Short mmCIF file of C-alpha atoms and ligand atoms in Angstrom, two decimals:
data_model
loop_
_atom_site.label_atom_id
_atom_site.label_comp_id
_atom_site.label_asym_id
_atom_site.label_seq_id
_atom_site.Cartn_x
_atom_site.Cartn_y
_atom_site.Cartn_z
CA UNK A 726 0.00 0.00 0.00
CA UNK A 727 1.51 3.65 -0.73
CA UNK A 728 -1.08 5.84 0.49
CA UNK A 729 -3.85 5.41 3.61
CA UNK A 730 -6.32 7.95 3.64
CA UNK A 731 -8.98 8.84 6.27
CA UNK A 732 -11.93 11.41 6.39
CA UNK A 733 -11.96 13.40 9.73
CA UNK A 734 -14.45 15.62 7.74
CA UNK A 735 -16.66 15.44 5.19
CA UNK A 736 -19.20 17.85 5.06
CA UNK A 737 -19.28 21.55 3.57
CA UNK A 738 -20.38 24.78 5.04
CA UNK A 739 -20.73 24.46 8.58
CA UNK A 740 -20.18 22.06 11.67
CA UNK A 741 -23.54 19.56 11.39
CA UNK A 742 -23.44 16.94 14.51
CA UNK A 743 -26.03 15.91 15.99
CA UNK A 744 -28.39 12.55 15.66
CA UNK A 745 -29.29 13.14 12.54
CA UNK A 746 -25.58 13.00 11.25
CA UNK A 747 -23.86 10.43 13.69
CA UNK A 748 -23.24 7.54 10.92
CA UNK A 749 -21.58 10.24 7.89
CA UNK A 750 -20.46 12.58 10.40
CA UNK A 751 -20.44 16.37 11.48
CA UNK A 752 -17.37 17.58 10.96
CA UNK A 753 -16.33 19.80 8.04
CA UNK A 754 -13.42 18.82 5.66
CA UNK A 755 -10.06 17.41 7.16
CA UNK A 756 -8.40 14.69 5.20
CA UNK A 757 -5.39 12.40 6.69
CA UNK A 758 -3.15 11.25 3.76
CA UNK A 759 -0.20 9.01 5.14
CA UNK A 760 2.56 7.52 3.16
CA UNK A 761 3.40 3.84 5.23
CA UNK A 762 6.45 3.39 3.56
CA UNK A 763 8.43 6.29 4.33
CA UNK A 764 8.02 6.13 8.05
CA UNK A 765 4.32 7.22 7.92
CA UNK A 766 5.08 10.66 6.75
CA UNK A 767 1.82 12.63 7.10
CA UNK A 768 0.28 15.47 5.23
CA UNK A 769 -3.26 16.62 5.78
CA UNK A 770 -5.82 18.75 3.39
CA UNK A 771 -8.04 21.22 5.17
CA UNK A 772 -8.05 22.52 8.28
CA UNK A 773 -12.04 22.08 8.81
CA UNK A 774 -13.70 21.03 11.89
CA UNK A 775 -12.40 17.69 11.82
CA UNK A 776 -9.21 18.69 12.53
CA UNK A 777 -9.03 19.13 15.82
CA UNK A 778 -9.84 15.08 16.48
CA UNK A 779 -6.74 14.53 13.84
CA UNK A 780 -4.54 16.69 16.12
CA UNK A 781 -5.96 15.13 19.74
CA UNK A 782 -5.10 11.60 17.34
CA UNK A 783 -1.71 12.63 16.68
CA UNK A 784 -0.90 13.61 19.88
CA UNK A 785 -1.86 10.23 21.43
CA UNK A 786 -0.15 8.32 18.57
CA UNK A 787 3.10 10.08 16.72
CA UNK A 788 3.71 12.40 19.50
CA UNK A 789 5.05 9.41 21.05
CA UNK A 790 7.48 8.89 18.67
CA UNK A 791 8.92 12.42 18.93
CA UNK A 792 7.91 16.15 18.00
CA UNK A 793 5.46 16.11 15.19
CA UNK A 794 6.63 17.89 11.53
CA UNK A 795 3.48 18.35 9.68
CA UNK A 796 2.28 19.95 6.72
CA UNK A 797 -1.72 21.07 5.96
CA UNK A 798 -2.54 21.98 2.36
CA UNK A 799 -5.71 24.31 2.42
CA UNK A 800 -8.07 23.77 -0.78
CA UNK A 801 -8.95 27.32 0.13
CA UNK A 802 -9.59 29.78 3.02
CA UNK A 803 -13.15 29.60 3.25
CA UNK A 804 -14.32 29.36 6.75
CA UNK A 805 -15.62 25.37 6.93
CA UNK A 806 -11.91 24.77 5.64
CA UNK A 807 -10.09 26.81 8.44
CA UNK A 808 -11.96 26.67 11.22
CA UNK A 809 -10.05 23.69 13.04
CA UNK A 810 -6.92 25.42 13.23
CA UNK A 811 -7.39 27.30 16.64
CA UNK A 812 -8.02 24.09 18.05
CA UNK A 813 -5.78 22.01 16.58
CA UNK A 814 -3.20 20.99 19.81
CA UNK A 815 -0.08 20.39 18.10
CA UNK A 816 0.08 24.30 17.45
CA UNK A 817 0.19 24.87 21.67
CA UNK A 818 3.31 22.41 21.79
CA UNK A 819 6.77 23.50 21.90
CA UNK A 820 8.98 21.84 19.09
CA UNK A 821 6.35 20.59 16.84
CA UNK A 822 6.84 21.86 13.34
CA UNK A 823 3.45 23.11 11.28
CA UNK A 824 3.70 24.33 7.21
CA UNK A 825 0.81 25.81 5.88
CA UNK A 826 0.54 25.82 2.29
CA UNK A 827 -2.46 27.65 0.35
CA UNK A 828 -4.03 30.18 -1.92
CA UNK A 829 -4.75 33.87 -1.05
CA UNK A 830 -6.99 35.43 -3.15
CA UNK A 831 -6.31 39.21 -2.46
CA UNK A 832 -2.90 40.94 -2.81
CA UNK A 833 -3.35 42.34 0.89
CA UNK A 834 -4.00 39.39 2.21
CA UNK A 835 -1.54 37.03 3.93
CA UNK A 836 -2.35 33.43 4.79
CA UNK A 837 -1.19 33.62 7.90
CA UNK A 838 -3.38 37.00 8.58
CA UNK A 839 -6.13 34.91 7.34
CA UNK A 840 -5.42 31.48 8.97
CA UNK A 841 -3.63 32.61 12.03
CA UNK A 842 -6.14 35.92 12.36
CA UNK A 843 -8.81 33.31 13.79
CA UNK A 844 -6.15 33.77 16.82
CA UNK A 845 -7.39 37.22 17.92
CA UNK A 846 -8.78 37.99 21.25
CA UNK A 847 -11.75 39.17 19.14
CA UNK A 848 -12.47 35.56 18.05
CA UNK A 849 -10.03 33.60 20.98
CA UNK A 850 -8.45 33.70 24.29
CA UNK A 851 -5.42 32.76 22.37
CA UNK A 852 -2.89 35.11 20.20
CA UNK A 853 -1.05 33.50 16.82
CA UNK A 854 1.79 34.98 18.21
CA UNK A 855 1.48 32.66 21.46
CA UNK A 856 2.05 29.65 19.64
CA UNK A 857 4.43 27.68 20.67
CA UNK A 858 5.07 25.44 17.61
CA UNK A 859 7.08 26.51 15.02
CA UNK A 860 4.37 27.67 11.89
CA UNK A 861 5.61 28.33 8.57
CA UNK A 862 2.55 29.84 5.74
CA UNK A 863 3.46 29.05 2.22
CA UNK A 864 1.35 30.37 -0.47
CA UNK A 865 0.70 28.16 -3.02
CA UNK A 866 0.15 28.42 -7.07
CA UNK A 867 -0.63 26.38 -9.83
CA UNK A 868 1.71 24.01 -9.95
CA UNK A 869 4.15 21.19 -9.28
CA UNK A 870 6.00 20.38 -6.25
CA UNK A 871 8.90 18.08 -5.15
CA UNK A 872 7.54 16.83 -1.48
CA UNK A 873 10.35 14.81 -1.20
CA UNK A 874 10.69 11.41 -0.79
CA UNK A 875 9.30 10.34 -4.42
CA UNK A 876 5.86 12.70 -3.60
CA UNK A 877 4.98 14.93 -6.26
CA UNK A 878 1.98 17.31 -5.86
CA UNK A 879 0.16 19.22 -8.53
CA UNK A 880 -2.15 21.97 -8.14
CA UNK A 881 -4.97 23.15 -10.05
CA UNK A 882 -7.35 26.40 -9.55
CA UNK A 883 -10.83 25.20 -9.11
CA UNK A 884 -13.86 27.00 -10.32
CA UNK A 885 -15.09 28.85 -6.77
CA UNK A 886 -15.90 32.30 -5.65
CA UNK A 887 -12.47 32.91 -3.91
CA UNK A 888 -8.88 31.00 -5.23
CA UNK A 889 -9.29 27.90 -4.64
CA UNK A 890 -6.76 24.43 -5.24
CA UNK A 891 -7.52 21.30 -6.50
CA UNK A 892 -4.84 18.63 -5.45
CA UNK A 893 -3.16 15.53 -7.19
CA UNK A 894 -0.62 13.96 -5.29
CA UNK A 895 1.29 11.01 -6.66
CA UNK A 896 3.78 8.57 -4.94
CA UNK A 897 4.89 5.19 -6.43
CA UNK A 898 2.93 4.93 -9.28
CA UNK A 899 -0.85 5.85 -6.80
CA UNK A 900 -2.95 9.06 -7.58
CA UNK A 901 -5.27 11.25 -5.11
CA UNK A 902 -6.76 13.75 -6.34
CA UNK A 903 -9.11 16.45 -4.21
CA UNK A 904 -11.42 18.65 -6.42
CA UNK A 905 -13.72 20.31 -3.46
CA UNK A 906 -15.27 23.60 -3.37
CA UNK A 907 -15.92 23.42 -7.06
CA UNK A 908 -18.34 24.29 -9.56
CA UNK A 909 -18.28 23.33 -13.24
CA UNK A 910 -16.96 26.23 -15.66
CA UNK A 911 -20.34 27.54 -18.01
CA UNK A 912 -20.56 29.76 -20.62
CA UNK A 913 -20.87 33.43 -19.38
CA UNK A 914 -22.11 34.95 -21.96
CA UNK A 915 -26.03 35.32 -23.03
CA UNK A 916 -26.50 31.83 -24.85
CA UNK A 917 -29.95 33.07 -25.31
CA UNK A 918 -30.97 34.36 -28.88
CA UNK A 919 -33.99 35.81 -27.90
CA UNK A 920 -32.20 38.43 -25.57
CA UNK A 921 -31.38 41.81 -26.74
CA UNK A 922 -27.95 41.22 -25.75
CA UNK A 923 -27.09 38.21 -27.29
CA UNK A 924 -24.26 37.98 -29.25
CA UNK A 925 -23.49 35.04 -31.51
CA UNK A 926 -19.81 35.07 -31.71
CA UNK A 927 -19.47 35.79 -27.54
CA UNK A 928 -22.04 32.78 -26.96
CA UNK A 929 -20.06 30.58 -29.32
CA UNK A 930 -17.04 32.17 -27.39
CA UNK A 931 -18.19 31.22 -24.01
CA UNK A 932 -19.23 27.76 -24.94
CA UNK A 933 -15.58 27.07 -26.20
CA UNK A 934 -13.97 27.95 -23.29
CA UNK A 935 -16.10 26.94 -20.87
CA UNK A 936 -16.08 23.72 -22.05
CA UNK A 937 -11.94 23.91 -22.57
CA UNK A 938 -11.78 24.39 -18.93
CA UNK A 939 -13.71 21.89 -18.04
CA UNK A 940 -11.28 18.99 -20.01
CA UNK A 941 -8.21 20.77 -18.35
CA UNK A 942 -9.97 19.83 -14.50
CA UNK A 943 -10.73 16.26 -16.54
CA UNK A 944 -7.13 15.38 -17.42
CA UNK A 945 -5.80 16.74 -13.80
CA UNK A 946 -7.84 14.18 -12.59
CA UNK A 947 -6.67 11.31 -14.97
CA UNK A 948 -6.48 7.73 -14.07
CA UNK A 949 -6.71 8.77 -10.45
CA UNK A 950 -6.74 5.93 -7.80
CA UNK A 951 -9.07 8.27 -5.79
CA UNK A 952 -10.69 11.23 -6.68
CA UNK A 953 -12.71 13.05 -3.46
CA UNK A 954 -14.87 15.01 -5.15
CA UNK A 955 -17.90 18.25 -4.23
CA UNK A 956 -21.10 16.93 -4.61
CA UNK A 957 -23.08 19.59 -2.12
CA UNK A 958 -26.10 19.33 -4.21
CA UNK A 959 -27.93 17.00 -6.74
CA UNK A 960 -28.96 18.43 -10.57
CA UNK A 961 -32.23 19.03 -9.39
CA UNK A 962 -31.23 21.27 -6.09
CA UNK A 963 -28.81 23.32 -8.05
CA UNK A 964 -30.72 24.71 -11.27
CA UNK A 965 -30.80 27.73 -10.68
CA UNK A 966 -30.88 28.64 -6.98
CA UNK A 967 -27.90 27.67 -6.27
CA UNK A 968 -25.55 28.62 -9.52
CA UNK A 969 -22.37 30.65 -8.52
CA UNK A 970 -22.15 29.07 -5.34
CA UNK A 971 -19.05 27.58 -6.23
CA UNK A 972 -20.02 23.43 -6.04
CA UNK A 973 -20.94 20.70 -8.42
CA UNK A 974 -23.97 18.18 -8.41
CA UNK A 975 -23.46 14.03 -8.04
CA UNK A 976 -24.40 13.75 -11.51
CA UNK A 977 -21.15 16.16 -12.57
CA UNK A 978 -18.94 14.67 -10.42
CA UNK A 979 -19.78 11.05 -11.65
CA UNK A 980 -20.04 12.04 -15.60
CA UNK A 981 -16.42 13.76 -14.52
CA UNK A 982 -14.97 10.89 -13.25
CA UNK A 983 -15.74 8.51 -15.56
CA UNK A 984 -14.55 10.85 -18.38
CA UNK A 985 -11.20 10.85 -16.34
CA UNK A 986 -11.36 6.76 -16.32
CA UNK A 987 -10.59 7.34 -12.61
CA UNK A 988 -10.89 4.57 -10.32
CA UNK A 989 -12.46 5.81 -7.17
CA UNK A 990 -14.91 8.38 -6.53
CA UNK A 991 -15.37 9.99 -3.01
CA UNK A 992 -18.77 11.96 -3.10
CA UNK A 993 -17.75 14.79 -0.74
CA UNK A 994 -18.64 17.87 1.03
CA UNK A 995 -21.68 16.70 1.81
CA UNK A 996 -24.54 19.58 2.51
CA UNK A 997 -24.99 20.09 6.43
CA UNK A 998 -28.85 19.52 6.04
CA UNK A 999 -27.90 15.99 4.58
CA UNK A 1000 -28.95 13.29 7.30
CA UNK A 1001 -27.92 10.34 7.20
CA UNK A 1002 -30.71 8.33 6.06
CA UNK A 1003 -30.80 11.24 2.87
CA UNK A 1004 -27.28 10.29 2.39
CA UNK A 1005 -27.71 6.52 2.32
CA UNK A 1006 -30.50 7.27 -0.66
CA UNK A 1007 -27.83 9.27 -2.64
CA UNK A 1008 -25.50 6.85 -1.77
CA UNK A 1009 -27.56 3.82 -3.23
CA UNK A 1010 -28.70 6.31 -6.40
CA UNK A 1011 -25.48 7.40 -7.05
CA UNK A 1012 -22.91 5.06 -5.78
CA UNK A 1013 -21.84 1.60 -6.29
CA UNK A 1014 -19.93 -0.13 -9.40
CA UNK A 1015 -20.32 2.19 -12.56
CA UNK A 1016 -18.42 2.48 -15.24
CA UNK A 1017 -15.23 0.61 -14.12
CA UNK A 1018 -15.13 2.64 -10.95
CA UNK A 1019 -16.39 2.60 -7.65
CA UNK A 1020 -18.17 5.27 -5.91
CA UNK A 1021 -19.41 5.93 -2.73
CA UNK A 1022 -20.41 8.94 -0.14
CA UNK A 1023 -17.53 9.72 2.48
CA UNK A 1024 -18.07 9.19 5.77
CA UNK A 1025 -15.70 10.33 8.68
CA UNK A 1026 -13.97 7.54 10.16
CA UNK A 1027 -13.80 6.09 7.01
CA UNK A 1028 -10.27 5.19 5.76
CA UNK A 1029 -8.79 3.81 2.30
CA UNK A 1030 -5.85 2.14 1.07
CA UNK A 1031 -4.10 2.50 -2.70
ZN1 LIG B 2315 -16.50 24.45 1.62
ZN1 LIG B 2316 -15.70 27.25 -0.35
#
């Protein structure tokens, strides 16, 4: 096996626990990738609500072995995908080693304003500036990196309100790819001909490139052994209340993923109104054996081997 992956979060939005939620899980997105082979070297994605049970996990578990060196890669800096940080322990602990990689989306911003800001007295009883681990904020591109070790990771902007990363991380011949929050790219342009403002050659435009961007997210997520992808909403929820919210139905991310002959599917960032009994239906509409792949809704807890 060269990569184990867990869910410590899986929903989008906001923090959902509760009975309604106890079988998928309440927390918002925090993903454990671990490599077993080199010394199980740890990265995480998201700094969600789930986050804080990864930290209280490490602490039990690696701390033992000696002062943690971890890296989180944020997706983006919307709240559901920061809000673990205050209260992730391994920050309080003297020697422990944090990087935090991620976009910023405005030139006065700093990702440590943003990430470490949540530290405020206005928000916290704690200052970033307290901290007793050592915390590094990278800001991150698209691109590739050298992680080291034989793990390359590729990033790709996503189609969301703010900058936001989609991640393909490859080690010994395995793929994971994230693509969460994202919406699929459309045509911009009035595609109507009946509106005074339509404009042949712009629609035509729009449809081309649109639809170029579209392939481009395809091909990042080629052949992947796992792809963990936004499906906040189903076709029927989205058209139209929801367009330019920045996610993607079940029925794009499956028509995706097949396109990308990839050979896992993680339905993700699931909507915080989403029991679990609503999730099981989507689960047995939309998941199982399709295509040559193998789909399911993640659940926290959950982990995976490729
Ligand atoms: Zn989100
Ligand atoms: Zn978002």
């Amino acid at each position: 096996m060269a990569i184990k992956v867990k869910f410590w979060g899986v929903r989008g939005s906001v923090p959902c626990p509760g009975p309604a939620t106890v079988r998928y899980g309440g927390n918002t997105s925090c993903i454990e990738i671990r490599f077993p082979e080199l010394d199980n070297r740890l990265l995480i994605i998201d700094a969600g609500s789930g986050l804080r049970e990864l930290g209280n996990y490490m602490m039990a578990h690696d701390f033992k072995r000696g002062a943690l060196n971890t890296s989180i890669f944020l997706t983006h800096t919307h709240w559901d995908h920061i809000m673990g940080f205050p209260f992730f322990v391994p920050i309080y602990v003297p020697g422990n080693r944090l990087t935090v990689y991620g976009p910023v989306s405005y030139e006065q911003d700093t990702l440590r304003g943003i990430v470490g800001g949540q530290l405020t007295y206005r928000y916290f009883p704690v200052r970033e500036a307290e901290l007793a681990a050592e915390i590094d904020y990278v800001e991150l591109k698209e691109g590739r990196m050298d992680l080291g070790d034989g793990i390359t990771m590729v990033t790709r902007y996503l189609n969301h309100p703010v900058l936001c990363l989609g991640y393909r991380i490859e080690f010994r011949g395995k793929v994971l790819c994230t693509a969460y929050d994202t919406e699929p790219y459309r045509n911009l342009f009035i595609t109507d001909p009946a509106d005074p403002s339509y404009d042949q050659e712009m629609a035509r435009e729009g449809e081309e490139v649109a639809a170029e961007q579209n392939q481009l997210l395809t091909e990042f997520f080629r052949g992947a052994d796992l792809l963990i992808h936004d499906t906040q909403y189903t076709e029927a929820e989205f058209m139209p209340a929801k367009l330019g919210w920045g996610h993607s139905t079940f029925e794009h991310a499956l028509a995706v993923a097949a396109q990308a002959k990839v050979k896992r599917l993680a339905l993700f960032h699931h909507d915080p109104e989403r029991s679990d009994e609503q999730l099981d239906q989507l689960a047995a509409r939309f998941g199982g054996q399709r295509e040559g792949m193998e789909v399911f809704c993640a659940r926290e807890g959950e982990e995976l081997s490729l």
